[in-house]
Short mmCIF file of C-alpha atoms in Angstrom, two decimals:
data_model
loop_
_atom_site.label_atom_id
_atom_site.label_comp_id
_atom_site.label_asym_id
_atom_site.label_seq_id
_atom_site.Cartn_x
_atom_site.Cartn_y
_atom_site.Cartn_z
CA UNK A 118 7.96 -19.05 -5.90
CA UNK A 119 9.07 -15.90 -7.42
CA UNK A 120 12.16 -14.25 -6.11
CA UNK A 121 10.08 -10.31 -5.89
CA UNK A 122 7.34 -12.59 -3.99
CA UNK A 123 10.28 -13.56 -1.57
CA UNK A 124 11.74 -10.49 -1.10
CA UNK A 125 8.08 -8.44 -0.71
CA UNK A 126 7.06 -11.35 2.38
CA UNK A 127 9.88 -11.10 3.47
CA UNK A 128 10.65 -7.35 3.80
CA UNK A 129 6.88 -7.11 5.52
CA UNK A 130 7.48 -9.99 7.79
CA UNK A 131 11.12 -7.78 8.54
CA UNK A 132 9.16 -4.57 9.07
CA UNK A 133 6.30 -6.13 11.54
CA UNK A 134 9.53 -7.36 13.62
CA UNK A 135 10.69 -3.88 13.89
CA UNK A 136 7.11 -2.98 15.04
CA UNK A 137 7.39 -5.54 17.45
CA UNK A 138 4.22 -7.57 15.69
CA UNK A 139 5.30 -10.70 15.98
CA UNK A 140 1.98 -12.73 14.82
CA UNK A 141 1.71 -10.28 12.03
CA UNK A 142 6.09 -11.39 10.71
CA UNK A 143 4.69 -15.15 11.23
CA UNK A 144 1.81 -14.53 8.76
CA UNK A 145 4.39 -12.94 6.70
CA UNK A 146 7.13 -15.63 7.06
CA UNK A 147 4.43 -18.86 6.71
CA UNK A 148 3.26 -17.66 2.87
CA UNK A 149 7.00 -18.29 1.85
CA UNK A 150 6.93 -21.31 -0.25
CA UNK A 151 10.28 -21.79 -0.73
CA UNK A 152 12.38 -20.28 2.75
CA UNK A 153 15.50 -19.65 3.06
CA UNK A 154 18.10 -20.01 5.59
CA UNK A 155 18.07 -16.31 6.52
CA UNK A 156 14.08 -16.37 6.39
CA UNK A 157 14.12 -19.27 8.38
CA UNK A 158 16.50 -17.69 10.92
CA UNK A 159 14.21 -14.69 11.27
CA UNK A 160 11.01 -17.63 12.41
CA UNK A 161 13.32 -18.67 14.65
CA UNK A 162 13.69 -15.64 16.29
CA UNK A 163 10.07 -14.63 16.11
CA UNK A 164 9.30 -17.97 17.53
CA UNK A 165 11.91 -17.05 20.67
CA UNK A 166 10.15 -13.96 21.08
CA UNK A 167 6.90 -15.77 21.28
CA UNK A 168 8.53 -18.30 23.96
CA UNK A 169 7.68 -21.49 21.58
CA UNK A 170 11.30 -22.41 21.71
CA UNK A 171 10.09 -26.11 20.27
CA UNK A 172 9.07 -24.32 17.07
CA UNK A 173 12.21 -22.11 17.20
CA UNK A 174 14.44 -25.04 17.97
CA UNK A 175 12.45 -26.81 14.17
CA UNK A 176 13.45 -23.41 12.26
CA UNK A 177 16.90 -23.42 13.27
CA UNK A 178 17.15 -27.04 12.12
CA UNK A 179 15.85 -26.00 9.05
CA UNK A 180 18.25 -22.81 9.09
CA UNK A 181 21.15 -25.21 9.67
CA UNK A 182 19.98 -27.90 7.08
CA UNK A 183 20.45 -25.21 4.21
CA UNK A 184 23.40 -23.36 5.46
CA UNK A 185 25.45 -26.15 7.78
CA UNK A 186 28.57 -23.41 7.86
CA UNK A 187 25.87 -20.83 9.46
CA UNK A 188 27.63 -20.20 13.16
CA UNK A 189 25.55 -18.24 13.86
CA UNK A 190 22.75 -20.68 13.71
CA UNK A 191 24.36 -23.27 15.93
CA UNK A 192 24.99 -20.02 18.29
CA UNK A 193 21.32 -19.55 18.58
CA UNK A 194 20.46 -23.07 18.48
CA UNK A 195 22.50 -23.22 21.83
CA UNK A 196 20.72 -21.06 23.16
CA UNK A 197 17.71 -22.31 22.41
CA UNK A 198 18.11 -25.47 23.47
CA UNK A 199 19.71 -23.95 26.95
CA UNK A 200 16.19 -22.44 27.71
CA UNK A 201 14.44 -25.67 26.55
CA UNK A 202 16.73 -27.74 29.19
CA UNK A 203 18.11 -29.66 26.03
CA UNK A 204 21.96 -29.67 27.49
CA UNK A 205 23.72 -32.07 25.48
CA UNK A 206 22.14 -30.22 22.70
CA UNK A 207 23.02 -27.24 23.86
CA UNK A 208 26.45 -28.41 24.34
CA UNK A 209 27.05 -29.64 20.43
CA UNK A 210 25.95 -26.62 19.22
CA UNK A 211 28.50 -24.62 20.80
CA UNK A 212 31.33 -26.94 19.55
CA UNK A 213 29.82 -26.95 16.18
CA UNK A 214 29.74 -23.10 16.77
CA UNK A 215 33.12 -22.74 17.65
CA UNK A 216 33.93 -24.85 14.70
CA UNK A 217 32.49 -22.77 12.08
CA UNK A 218 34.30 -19.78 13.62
CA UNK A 219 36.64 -20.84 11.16
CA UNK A 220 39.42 -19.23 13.80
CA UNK A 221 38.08 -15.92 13.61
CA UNK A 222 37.52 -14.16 16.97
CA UNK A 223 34.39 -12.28 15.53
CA UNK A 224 32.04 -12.86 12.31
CA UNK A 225 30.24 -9.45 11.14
CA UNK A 226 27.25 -10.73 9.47
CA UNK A 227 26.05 -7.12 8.31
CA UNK A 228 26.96 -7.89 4.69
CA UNK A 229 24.36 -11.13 4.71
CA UNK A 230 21.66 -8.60 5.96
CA UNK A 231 22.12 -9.27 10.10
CA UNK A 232 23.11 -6.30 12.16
CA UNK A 233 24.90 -8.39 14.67
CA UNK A 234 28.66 -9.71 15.34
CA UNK A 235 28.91 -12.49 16.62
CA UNK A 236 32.47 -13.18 18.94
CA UNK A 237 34.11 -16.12 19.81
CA UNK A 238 33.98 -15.27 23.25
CA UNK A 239 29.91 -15.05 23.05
CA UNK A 240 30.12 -18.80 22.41
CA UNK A 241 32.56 -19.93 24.94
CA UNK A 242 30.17 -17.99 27.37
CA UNK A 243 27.11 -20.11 25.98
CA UNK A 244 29.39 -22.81 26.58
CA UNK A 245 30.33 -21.78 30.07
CA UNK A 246 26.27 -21.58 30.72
CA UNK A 247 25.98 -25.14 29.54
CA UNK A 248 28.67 -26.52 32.23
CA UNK A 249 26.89 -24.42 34.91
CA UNK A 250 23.69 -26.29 34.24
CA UNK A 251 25.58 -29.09 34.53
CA UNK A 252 27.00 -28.58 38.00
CA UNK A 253 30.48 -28.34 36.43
CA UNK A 254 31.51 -25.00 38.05
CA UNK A 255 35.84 -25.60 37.32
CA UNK A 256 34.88 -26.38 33.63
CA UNK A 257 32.44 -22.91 33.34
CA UNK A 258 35.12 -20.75 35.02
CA UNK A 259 38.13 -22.33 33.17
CA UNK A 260 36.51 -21.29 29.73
CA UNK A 261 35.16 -18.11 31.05
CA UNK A 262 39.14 -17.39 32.27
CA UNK A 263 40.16 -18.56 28.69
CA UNK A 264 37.56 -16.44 26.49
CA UNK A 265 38.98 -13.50 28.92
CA UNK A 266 42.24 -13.41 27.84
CA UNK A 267 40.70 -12.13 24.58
CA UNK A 268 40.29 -8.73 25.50
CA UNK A 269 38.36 -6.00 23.13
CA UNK A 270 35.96 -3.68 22.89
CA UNK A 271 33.39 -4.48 25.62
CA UNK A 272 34.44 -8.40 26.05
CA UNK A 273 36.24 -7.86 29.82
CA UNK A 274 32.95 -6.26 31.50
CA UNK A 275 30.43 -8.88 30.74
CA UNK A 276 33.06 -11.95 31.33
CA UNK A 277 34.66 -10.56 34.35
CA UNK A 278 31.12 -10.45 35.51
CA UNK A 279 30.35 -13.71 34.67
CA UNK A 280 33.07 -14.95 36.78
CA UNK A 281 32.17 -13.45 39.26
CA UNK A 282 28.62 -15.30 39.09
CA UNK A 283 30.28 -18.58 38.55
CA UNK A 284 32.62 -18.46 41.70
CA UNK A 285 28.75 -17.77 44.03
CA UNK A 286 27.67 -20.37 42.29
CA UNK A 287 25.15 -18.69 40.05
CA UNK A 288 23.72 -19.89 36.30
CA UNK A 289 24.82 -17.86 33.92
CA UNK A 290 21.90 -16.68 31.43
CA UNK A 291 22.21 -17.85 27.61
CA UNK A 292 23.56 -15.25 25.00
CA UNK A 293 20.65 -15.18 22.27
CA UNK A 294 20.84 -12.61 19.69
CA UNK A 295 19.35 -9.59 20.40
CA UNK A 296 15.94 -9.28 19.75
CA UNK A 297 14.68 -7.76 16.54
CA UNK A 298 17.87 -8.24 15.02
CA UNK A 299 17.09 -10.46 12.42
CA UNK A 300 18.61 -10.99 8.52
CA UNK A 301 16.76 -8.44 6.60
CA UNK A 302 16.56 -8.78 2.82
CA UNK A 303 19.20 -6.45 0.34
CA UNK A 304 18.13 -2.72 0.08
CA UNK A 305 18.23 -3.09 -3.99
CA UNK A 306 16.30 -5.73 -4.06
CA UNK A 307 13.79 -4.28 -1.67
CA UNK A 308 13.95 -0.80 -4.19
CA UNK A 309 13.02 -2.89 -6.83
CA UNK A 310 9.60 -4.01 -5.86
CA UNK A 311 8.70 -0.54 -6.65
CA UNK A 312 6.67 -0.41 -9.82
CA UNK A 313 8.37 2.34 -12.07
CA UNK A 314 7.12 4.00 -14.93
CA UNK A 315 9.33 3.86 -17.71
CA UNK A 316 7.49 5.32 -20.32
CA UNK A 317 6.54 8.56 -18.59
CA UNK A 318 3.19 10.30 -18.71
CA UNK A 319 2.31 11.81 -22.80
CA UNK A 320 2.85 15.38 -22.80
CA UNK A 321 1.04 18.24 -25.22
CA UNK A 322 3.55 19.61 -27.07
CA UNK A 323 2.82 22.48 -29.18
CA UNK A 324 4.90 23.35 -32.29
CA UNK A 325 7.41 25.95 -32.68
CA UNK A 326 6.81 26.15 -36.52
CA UNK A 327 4.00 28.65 -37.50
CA UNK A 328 0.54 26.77 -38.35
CA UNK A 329 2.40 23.28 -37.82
CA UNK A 330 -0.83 21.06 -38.13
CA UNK A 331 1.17 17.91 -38.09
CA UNK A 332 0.13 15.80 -34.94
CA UNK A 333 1.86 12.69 -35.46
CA UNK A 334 5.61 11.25 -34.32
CA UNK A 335 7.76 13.65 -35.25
CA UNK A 336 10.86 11.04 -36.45
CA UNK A 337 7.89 9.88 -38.56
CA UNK A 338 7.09 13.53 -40.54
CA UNK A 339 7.40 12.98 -44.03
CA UNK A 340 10.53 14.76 -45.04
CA UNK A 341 9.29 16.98 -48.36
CA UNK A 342 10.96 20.03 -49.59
CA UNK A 343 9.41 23.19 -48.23
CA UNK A 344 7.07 20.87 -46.10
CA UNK A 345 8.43 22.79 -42.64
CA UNK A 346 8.20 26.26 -44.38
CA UNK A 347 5.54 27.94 -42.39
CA UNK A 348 2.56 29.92 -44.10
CA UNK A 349 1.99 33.80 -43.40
CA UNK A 350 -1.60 34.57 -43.36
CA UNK A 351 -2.18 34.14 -47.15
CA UNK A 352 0.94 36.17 -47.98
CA UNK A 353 3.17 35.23 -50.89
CA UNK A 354 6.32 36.94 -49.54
CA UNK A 355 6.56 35.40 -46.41
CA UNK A 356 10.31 33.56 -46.83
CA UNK A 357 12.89 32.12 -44.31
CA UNK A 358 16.24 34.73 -44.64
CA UNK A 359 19.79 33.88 -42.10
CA UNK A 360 21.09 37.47 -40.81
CA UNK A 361 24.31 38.43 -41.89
CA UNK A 362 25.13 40.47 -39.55
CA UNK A 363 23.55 40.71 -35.63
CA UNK A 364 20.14 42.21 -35.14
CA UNK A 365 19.85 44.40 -32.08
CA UNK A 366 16.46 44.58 -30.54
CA UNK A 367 15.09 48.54 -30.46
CA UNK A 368 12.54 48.33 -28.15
CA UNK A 369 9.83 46.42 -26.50
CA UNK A 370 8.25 43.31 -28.33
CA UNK A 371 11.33 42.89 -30.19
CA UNK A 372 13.81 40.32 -30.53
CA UNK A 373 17.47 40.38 -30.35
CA UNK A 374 18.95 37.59 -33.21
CA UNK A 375 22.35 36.90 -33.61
CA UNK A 376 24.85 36.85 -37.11
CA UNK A 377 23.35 33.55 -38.94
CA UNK A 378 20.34 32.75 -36.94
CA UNK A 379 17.28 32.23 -38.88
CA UNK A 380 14.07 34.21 -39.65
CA UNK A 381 10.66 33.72 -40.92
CA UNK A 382 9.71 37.17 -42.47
CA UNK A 383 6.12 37.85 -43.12
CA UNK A 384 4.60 40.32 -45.89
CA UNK A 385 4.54 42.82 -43.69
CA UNK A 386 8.43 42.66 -42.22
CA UNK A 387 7.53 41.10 -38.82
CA UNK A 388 10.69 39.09 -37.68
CA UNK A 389 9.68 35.66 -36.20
CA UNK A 390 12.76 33.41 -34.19
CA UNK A 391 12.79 29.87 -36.49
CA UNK A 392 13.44 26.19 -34.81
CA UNK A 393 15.13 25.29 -38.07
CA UNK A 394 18.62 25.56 -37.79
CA UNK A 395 19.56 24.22 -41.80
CA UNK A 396 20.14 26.66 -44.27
CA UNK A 397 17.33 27.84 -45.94
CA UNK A 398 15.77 30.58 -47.57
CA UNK A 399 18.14 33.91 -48.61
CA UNK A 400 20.61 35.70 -46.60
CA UNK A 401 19.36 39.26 -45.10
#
C-alpha cells in the first residue's frame, strides 16, 4: 500500500471521528491494507464508541502486536477488558501498563499524533477498578492511597474522590481515553497530499524590444549581431545612443533617463527607454 494512500484514509477516517461519524472512520480505517499501530489504535477506539468492545479488544491486540512498548495500548486494553468483565485481563494489562511507564509519572503522546497524557496514577486507578470488581476493597484503596501521594495538576480531585467511593463500597468506573482523541496522522504529511503545481500556468508575455517578432524560449534566441536592434518604421537612422549626461523630462509624454541609460532614437528624434543594458550603439 502506498504511504500517501495511508495517510489520505487515514486523515478521512481522523476527520469523520471529529464529526462524530463513526461508521463513516470504520469505512475509512477497513480500506487500509497495511495498518498500523496508531491506525489500529484509532479502530479500537471507534469500536469503543460503537460499544463492540470484542472488536475493540481484537484491534488493541493488533495495536499491541506491532508496538509491544505502546502503554498506552495496554492502558486502554484495561479498560476494555474492565467493561467486557475480562478481569484477569484487565488486571495484566495494567501491570504491563505500569511496566512500560518506563518510571515516568506521565507519557505525553502529542509528538506520536495523540492529544492525550497518559499518568501513572490513571493506571493505578484502572488498577484500583480491577480490585473493586474483585471484591478486594483494602487492595483498591491501598493503591488509590499510593497513586495519591503523587500529587499534580488535577491528580488529588479525582483520587480523593475515588476514595471516597471505595470506602461506601462503590465500583469505580474504568479510565478510557477520552473519546475522539485518537492518533492523528503528521500535519506535513497530511499537506502533502495536496497536488501542487510546479510548473505554473504559461503567461503572454509581450516584448519590450520594438517589433520583437521572436516567439520562442528566450535562452534559446539565436544570439546574432544587431539581431535585438529594433527597426523604426522603415527609417535608416533609427540607432541605439547611452546618454552622457541625465535627461530631464520637459513635460507630459516624456521620459526622464538617467547618465548611461540607453536609447533607441528614431528618424524623427523620439526617445524610446531600451531593455538592453550592454553597450551599444554611440554615446549622446
Amino acid at each position: 500500500m502506498l504511504y500517501t494512500e495511508l495517510i489520505r484514509l487515514w486523515d478521512e477516517a481522523v476527520q469523520a471521528v471529529d464529526s462524530r461519524d463513526w461508521e463513516g472512520a470504520l469505512s475509512k480505517l477497513t480500506q487500509i491494507t497495511e495498518p498500523t499501530s496508531r491506525t489500529l489504535f484509532v479502530s479500537a477506539c471507534v469500536y469503543i464508541a460503537l460499544g463492540q468492545l470484542e472488536t475493540a479488544i481484537k484491534a488493541l491486540d493488533q495495536t499491541i502486536a506491532k508496538d509491544e512498548r505502546l502503554a498506552v495500548g495496554f492502558f486502554q486494553r484495561a479498560g476494555a477488558h474492565m467493561m467486557a468483565g475480562r478481569l484477569e485481563e484487565a488486571m495484566t494489562d495494567c501491570i504491563w501498563a505500569q511496566k512500560h511507564m518506563r518510571g515516568n509519572s506521565v507519557i505525553d503522546y502529542r509528538q506520536l499524533g495523540l492529544r492525550y497524557k497518559l499518568h501513572t496514577w490513571q493506571v493505578m486507578y484502572n488498577a484500583a477498578a480491577v480490585h473493586c470488581r474483585m471484591g478486594l476493597w483494602e487492595k483498591a484503596s491501598d493503591l488509590l492511597a499510593t497513586a495519591s501521594q503523587e500529587r499534580g495538576g488535577g491528580r488529588a480531585g479525582p483520587l480523593e474522590a475515588a476514595l471516597e467511593s471505595v470506602s461506601k463500597g462503590e465500583v469505580l468506573t474504568p479510565l478510557l481515553v477520552p473519546e475522539g482523541e485518537v492518533f492523528r496522522p503528521r500535519k506535513q504529511d497530511v499537506e502533502q497530499l495536496q497536488q501542487r503545481d510546479f510548473l505554473g500556468k504559461a503567461k503572454v508575455i509581450s516584448s519590450m524590444i520594438p517589433n520583437d517578432d521572436f516567439g520562442g524560449f528566450e535562452p534559446l534566441r539565436l544570439q546574432k549581431p544587431g539581431y535585438y536592434e529594433p527597426k523604426g518604421d522603415g527609417s535608416q537612422d533609427s540607432r541605439y545612443m547611452r546618454l552622457r549626461s541625465t535627461y530631464m523630462a520637459n513635460g507630459p509624454g516624456e521620459l526622464t533617463i538617467p547618465s548611461g541609460g540607453l536609447v533607441f532614437v528614431f528618424s524623427d528624434g523620439a526617445l524610446t527607454v531600451s531593455p538592453q543594458s550592454s553597450t551599444m550603439g554611440r554615446e549622446a
